[in-house]
mmCIF file of C-alpha atoms in Angstrom:
data_model
loop_
_atom_site.group_PDB
_atom_site.id
_atom_site.type_symbol
_atom_site.label_atom_id
_atom_site.label_comp_id
_atom_site.label_asym_id
_atom_site.label_seq_id
_atom_site.Cartn_x
_atom_site.Cartn_y
_atom_site.Cartn_z
ATOM 1 C CA MET H 23 11.199 -24.184 -19.758
ATOM 2 C CA ALA H 24 8.093 -22.605 -21.269
ATOM 3 C CA LEU H 25 5.305 -21.254 -19.064
ATOM 4 C CA SER H 26 2.955 -23.936 -20.368
ATOM 5 C CA GLN H 27 5.425 -26.617 -19.229
ATOM 6 C CA LEU H 28 5.733 -25.105 -15.761
ATOM 7 C CA LYS H 29 1.957 -25.023 -15.411
ATOM 8 C CA GLN H 30 1.618 -28.572 -16.688
ATOM 9 C CA LYS H 31 4.124 -29.765 -14.092
ATOM 10 C CA ILE H 32 1.760 -28.856 -11.254
ATOM 11 C CA ARG H 33 -1.526 -29.588 -12.990
ATOM 12 C CA TYR H 34 -2.102 -32.833 -11.093
ATOM 13 C CA LYS H 35 -0.096 -32.025 -7.981
ATOM 14 C CA ASP H 36 -1.358 -31.114 -4.520
ATOM 15 C CA CYS H 37 -0.041 -27.830 -3.176
ATOM 16 C CA GLY H 38 2.279 -28.562 -0.272
ATOM 17 C CA PHE H 39 2.061 -25.112 1.344
ATOM 18 C CA GLN H 40 0.216 -21.873 0.673
ATOM 19 C CA ARG H 41 0.563 -18.510 2.413
ATOM 20 C CA ARG H 42 -1.556 -15.461 1.646
ATOM 21 C CA TYR H 43 -1.162 -11.834 2.695
ATOM 22 C CA GLU H 44 -3.963 -9.302 2.408
ATOM 23 C CA SER H 45 -3.725 -5.594 3.201
ATOM 24 C CA ARG H 46 -6.611 -3.139 3.427
ATOM 25 C CA TYR H 47 -6.558 0.605 4.041
ATOM 26 C CA TYR H 48 -9.549 2.498 5.429
ATOM 27 C CA TRP H 49 -9.524 6.298 5.213
ATOM 28 C CA PHE H 50 -11.079 8.718 7.713
ATOM 29 C CA PRO H 51 -10.179 12.195 6.384
ATOM 30 C CA GLU H 52 -13.191 13.760 8.113
ATOM 31 C CA GLU H 53 -12.052 12.857 11.609
ATOM 32 C CA SER H 54 -9.825 14.946 13.865
ATOM 33 C CA PRO H 55 -7.078 14.059 13.417
ATOM 34 C CA PRO H 56 -7.577 12.552 9.934
ATOM 35 C CA SER H 57 -6.538 8.924 10.057
ATOM 36 C CA CYS H 58 -6.096 5.670 8.234
ATOM 37 C CA LEU H 59 -6.799 2.241 9.706
ATOM 38 C CA ILE H 60 -4.590 -0.454 8.196
ATOM 39 C CA GLU H 61 -5.645 -4.099 8.370
ATOM 40 C CA VAL H 62 -3.091 -6.700 7.268
ATOM 41 C CA SER H 63 -3.633 -10.467 7.476
ATOM 42 C CA GLN H 64 -1.456 -13.531 7.066
ATOM 43 C CA ARG H 65 -3.044 -16.925 6.499
ATOM 44 C CA ASP H 66 -1.428 -20.296 5.963
ATOM 45 C CA PRO H 67 -2.016 -23.794 7.391
ATOM 46 C CA TYR H 68 -0.484 -22.724 10.729
ATOM 47 C CA HIS H 69 -1.339 -19.022 11.055
ATOM 48 C CA ASP H 70 -4.411 -16.820 10.887
ATOM 49 C CA MET H 71 -3.212 -13.421 12.115
ATOM 50 C CA THR H 72 -4.301 -9.826 11.554
ATOM 51 C CA LEU H 73 -2.482 -6.607 12.365
ATOM 52 C CA TYR H 74 -4.533 -3.460 12.992
ATOM 53 C CA MET H 75 -2.652 -0.174 12.797
ATOM 54 C CA LEU H 76 -4.116 3.325 13.162
ATOM 55 C CA VAL H 77 -2.129 6.145 11.526
ATOM 56 C CA ASN H 78 -2.487 9.887 12.101
ATOM 57 C CA LEU H 79 -2.491 11.451 8.613
ATOM 58 C CA ALA H 80 -1.625 14.864 10.039
ATOM 59 C CA THR H 81 1.675 13.620 11.435
ATOM 60 C CA MET H 82 2.116 10.283 9.601
ATOM 61 C CA LYS H 83 2.729 8.648 12.959
ATOM 62 C CA ILE H 84 1.269 5.458 14.378
ATOM 63 C CA ILE H 85 -1.481 6.190 16.910
ATOM 64 C CA ASP H 86 -2.271 2.635 17.941
ATOM 65 C CA LEU H 87 -1.739 -0.963 16.895
ATOM 66 C CA ASP H 88 -2.725 -4.441 17.965
ATOM 67 C CA VAL H 89 -2.640 -7.985 16.620
ATOM 68 C CA GLU H 90 -5.392 -10.601 16.587
ATOM 69 C CA GLU H 91 -4.262 -14.217 16.417
ATOM 70 C CA ASP H 92 -7.051 -16.648 15.564
ATOM 71 C CA ARG H 93 -4.640 -19.496 14.873
ATOM 72 C CA VAL H 94 -0.940 -19.829 15.753
ATOM 73 C CA PRO H 95 1.258 -22.915 16.142
ATOM 74 C CA TYR H 96 2.384 -22.440 19.768
ATOM 75 C CA GLU H 97 0.840 -21.399 23.061
ATOM 76 C CA THR H 98 3.674 -18.907 23.529
ATOM 77 C CA CYS H 99 2.951 -16.956 20.289
ATOM 78 C CA PRO H 100 0.434 -14.446 21.759
ATOM 79 C CA HIS H 101 2.984 -13.302 24.353
ATOM 80 C CA ALA H 102 4.967 -11.514 21.622
ATOM 81 C CA ILE H 103 2.136 -9.110 20.757
ATOM 82 C CA LYS H 104 2.628 -6.702 23.655
ATOM 83 C CA SER H 105 6.275 -6.106 22.728
ATOM 84 C CA TYR H 106 5.206 -4.027 19.694
ATOM 85 C CA SER H 107 3.709 -1.158 21.670
ATOM 86 C CA TYR H 108 7.065 0.644 21.184
ATOM 87 C CA LEU H 109 5.930 1.511 17.638
ATOM 88 C CA ILE H 110 3.193 3.860 18.888
ATOM 89 C CA GLY H 111 4.359 7.381 18.079
ATOM 90 C CA GLU H 112 6.754 6.218 15.340
ATOM 91 C CA ASP H 113 6.542 7.307 11.689
ATOM 92 C CA ILE H 114 4.651 5.096 9.246
ATOM 93 C CA SER H 115 7.837 4.739 7.212
ATOM 94 C CA TYR H 116 8.987 1.450 5.720
ATOM 95 C CA ASN H 117 12.673 2.192 6.276
ATOM 96 C CA LYS H 118 12.160 3.383 9.842
ATOM 97 C CA ILE H 119 9.918 0.480 10.829
ATOM 98 C CA MET H 120 12.406 -1.996 9.364
ATOM 99 C CA ARG H 121 15.061 -0.481 11.641
ATOM 100 C CA LYS H 122 12.736 -0.465 14.660
ATOM 101 C CA PHE H 123 12.125 -4.164 15.131
ATOM 102 C CA PRO H 124 12.945 -5.260 18.684
ATOM 103 C CA GLU H 125 16.694 -5.457 19.160
ATOM 104 C CA ASP H 126 16.044 -8.487 21.328
ATOM 105 C CA LYS H 127 14.578 -10.819 18.713
ATOM 106 C CA THR H 128 13.508 -13.258 21.415
ATOM 107 C CA ILE H 129 10.640 -10.994 22.520
ATOM 108 C CA GLY H 130 9.195 -10.400 19.046
ATOM 109 C CA CYS H 131 7.518 -12.458 16.326
ATOM 110 C CA LEU H 132 8.733 -13.191 12.804
ATOM 111 C CA HIS H 133 5.219 -13.054 11.416
ATOM 112 C CA ILE H 134 4.186 -9.830 13.140
ATOM 113 C CA ASN H 135 7.360 -8.365 11.618
ATOM 114 C CA GLU H 136 6.144 -9.518 8.202
ATOM 115 C CA LEU H 137 2.710 -7.964 8.782
ATOM 116 C CA LEU H 138 4.335 -4.660 9.761
ATOM 117 C CA GLN H 139 6.562 -4.805 6.707
ATOM 118 C CA ASN H 140 3.564 -5.398 4.451
ATOM 119 C CA ALA H 141 1.561 -2.574 6.081
ATOM 120 C CA ALA H 142 4.353 -0.007 5.775
ATOM 121 C CA GLN H 143 5.523 -1.070 2.324
ATOM 122 C CA SER H 144 2.069 -0.664 0.752
ATOM 123 C CA PHE H 145 1.059 2.493 2.635
ATOM 124 C CA SER H 146 2.538 4.958 0.125
ATOM 125 C CA SER H 147 0.812 3.223 -2.801
ATOM 126 C CA ALA H 148 -2.502 3.092 -0.946
ATOM 127 C CA TYR H 149 -2.219 6.770 -0.001
ATOM 128 C CA ALA H 150 -1.327 7.687 -3.588
ATOM 129 C CA PHE H 151 -4.458 6.013 -4.975
ATOM 130 C CA PHE H 152 -6.555 7.633 -2.238
ATOM 131 C CA LEU H 153 -5.284 11.071 -3.276
ATOM 132 C CA LYS H 154 -5.641 10.270 -6.988
ATOM 133 C CA GLU H 155 -9.304 9.405 -6.499
ATOM 134 C CA ARG H 156 -9.865 12.729 -4.714
ATOM 135 C CA ASN H 157 -7.867 14.975 -7.064
ATOM 136 C CA PHE H 158 -7.518 13.414 -10.519
ATOM 137 C CA PRO H 159 -10.075 14.722 -13.060
ATOM 138 C CA ALA H 160 -12.935 12.219 -13.174
ATOM 139 C CA GLU H 161 -13.334 12.539 -16.949
ATOM 140 C CA TRP H 162 -9.752 11.237 -17.373
ATOM 141 C CA ASP H 163 -9.902 8.490 -14.757
ATOM 142 C CA GLU H 164 -10.066 4.968 -16.190
ATOM 143 C CA TYR H 165 -11.874 3.773 -13.067
ATOM 144 C CA ARG H 166 -14.706 6.292 -13.461
ATOM 145 C CA MET H 167 -16.018 5.491 -16.920
ATOM 146 C CA TYR H 168 -19.438 6.840 -15.941
ATOM 147 C CA GLU H 169 -18.060 10.395 -16.214
ATOM 148 C CA GLY H 170 -16.795 11.963 -19.425
ATOM 149 C CA LYS H 171 -16.674 10.482 -22.913
ATOM 150 C CA LEU H 172 -13.100 9.226 -23.295
ATOM 151 C CA ASP H 173 -12.545 5.527 -23.950
ATOM 152 C CA ALA H 174 -10.668 3.382 -21.418
ATOM 153 C CA LYS H 175 -7.396 3.153 -23.373
ATOM 154 C CA SER H 176 -7.157 6.946 -23.738
ATOM 155 C CA ARG H 177 -7.778 7.346 -20.012
ATOM 156 C CA ARG H 178 -5.110 4.786 -19.176
ATOM 157 C CA GLU H 179 -2.555 6.680 -21.257
ATOM 158 C CA ILE H 180 -3.450 10.014 -19.633
ATOM 159 C CA GLY H 181 -3.225 8.348 -16.212
ATOM 160 C CA ARG H 182 0.121 6.790 -17.037
ATOM 161 C CA HIS H 183 1.507 10.178 -18.084
ATOM 162 C CA TRP H 184 0.219 11.697 -14.844
ATOM 163 C CA TRP H 185 1.954 9.030 -12.745
ATOM 164 C CA MET H 186 5.150 9.631 -14.747
ATOM 165 C CA LYS H 187 5.140 13.306 -13.722
ATOM 166 C CA ASP H 188 6.470 12.086 -10.403
ATOM 167 C CA LYS H 189 10.224 11.475 -10.166
ATOM 168 C CA GLY H 190 9.658 8.474 -7.928
ATOM 169 C CA VAL H 191 7.503 6.770 -10.558
ATOM 170 C CA ARG H 192 9.132 7.879 -13.813
ATOM 171 C CA ASN H 193 11.389 5.152 -15.241
ATOM 172 C CA SER H 194 10.701 2.934 -12.226
ATOM 173 C CA CYS H 195 9.596 0.039 -14.472
ATOM 174 C CA TYR H 196 8.867 -0.829 -18.089
ATOM 175 C CA SER H 197 5.325 0.595 -18.097
ATOM 176 C CA PHE H 198 6.477 3.877 -16.573
ATOM 177 C CA SER H 199 9.501 4.183 -18.846
ATOM 178 C CA ASP H 200 9.707 7.496 -20.676
ATOM 179 C CA ARG H 201 9.919 5.494 -23.915
ATOM 180 C CA HIS H 202 6.107 5.421 -23.758
ATOM 181 C CA GLU H 203 5.790 9.169 -23.265
ATOM 182 C CA THR H 204 4.201 11.475 -25.842
ATOM 183 C CA GLN H 205 4.494 15.262 -25.782
ATOM 184 C CA ASP H 206 0.773 15.808 -26.291
ATOM 185 C CA LEU H 207 -0.212 13.823 -23.208
ATOM 186 C CA LYS H 208 2.731 15.175 -21.233
ATOM 187 C CA GLN H 209 1.419 18.686 -21.847
ATOM 188 C CA GLN H 210 -2.149 17.628 -21.072
ATOM 189 C CA VAL H 211 -1.269 16.574 -17.525
ATOM 190 C CA LYS H 212 1.266 19.352 -16.943
ATOM 191 C CA PRO H 213 -1.163 21.581 -14.954
ATOM 192 C CA LEU H 214 -1.905 18.756 -12.496
ATOM 193 C CA ASP H 215 0.061 18.287 -9.286
ATOM 194 C CA SER H 216 2.277 15.229 -9.190
ATOM 195 C CA ILE H 217 1.485 12.563 -6.608
ATOM 196 C CA THR H 218 4.336 13.715 -4.354
ATOM 197 C CA SER H 219 3.069 17.314 -4.518
ATOM 198 C CA LEU H 220 -0.410 16.111 -3.579
ATOM 199 C CA MET H 221 1.001 14.186 -0.615
ATOM 200 C CA VAL H 222 2.925 17.232 0.613
ATOM 201 C CA LYS H 223 -0.130 19.489 0.268
ATOM 202 C CA GLU H 224 -2.387 16.979 2.011
ATOM 203 C CA PHE H 225 0.119 16.578 4.817
ATOM 204 C CA ARG H 226 0.409 20.358 5.308
ATOM 205 C CA ASN H 227 -3.372 20.854 5.199
ATOM 206 C CA ALA H 228 -3.919 18.098 7.713
ATOM 207 C CA ARG H 229 -1.362 19.620 10.096
ATOM 208 C CA SER H 230 -2.823 23.116 9.755
ATOM 209 C CA ASP H 231 -6.331 21.810 10.545
ATOM 210 C CA ARG H 232 -5.276 20.205 13.822
#
């Protein structure tokens, strides 16, 4: 079925259910210790919930977390919040958090689990863009067109080649496939640290400043 047919099928139809997740990351590199406050929300006809998680960027461990529930379906829902205090002191790692959900599922919350999953899963991407903004040459950055003279397409290609320097990004999808790579741009970004190198340096600097 063509995309136009799929869209036509719902053109005059009410939506039966809608759920939206939003995640926001606020950076405080000037504080001691440097930190990030993560705010993740889930909204649907039955839930309006927000997770707040504070992360120590010097150790990449969770300093504090809490959940605000403005709307939940049952009176018993808020009682699950306190069971997540066990995550304080744990690494902000997707794999580790996924393995750290309460073994006794009857004391936790499916939707708080989803908020935690969203927060941890997007953290690396958010941190990568934070470091890119601080370290990537402004005259090459497609989001800072007010600096330099390069057009947007040229900047995008330079940026794509910089992302592809990193083994975790290279060949991870069609846009980051090395089929799009050119030697000229590969050499142009060669002197720059990869995103993983930047993360390691930032982590070491943050620890040494403690």
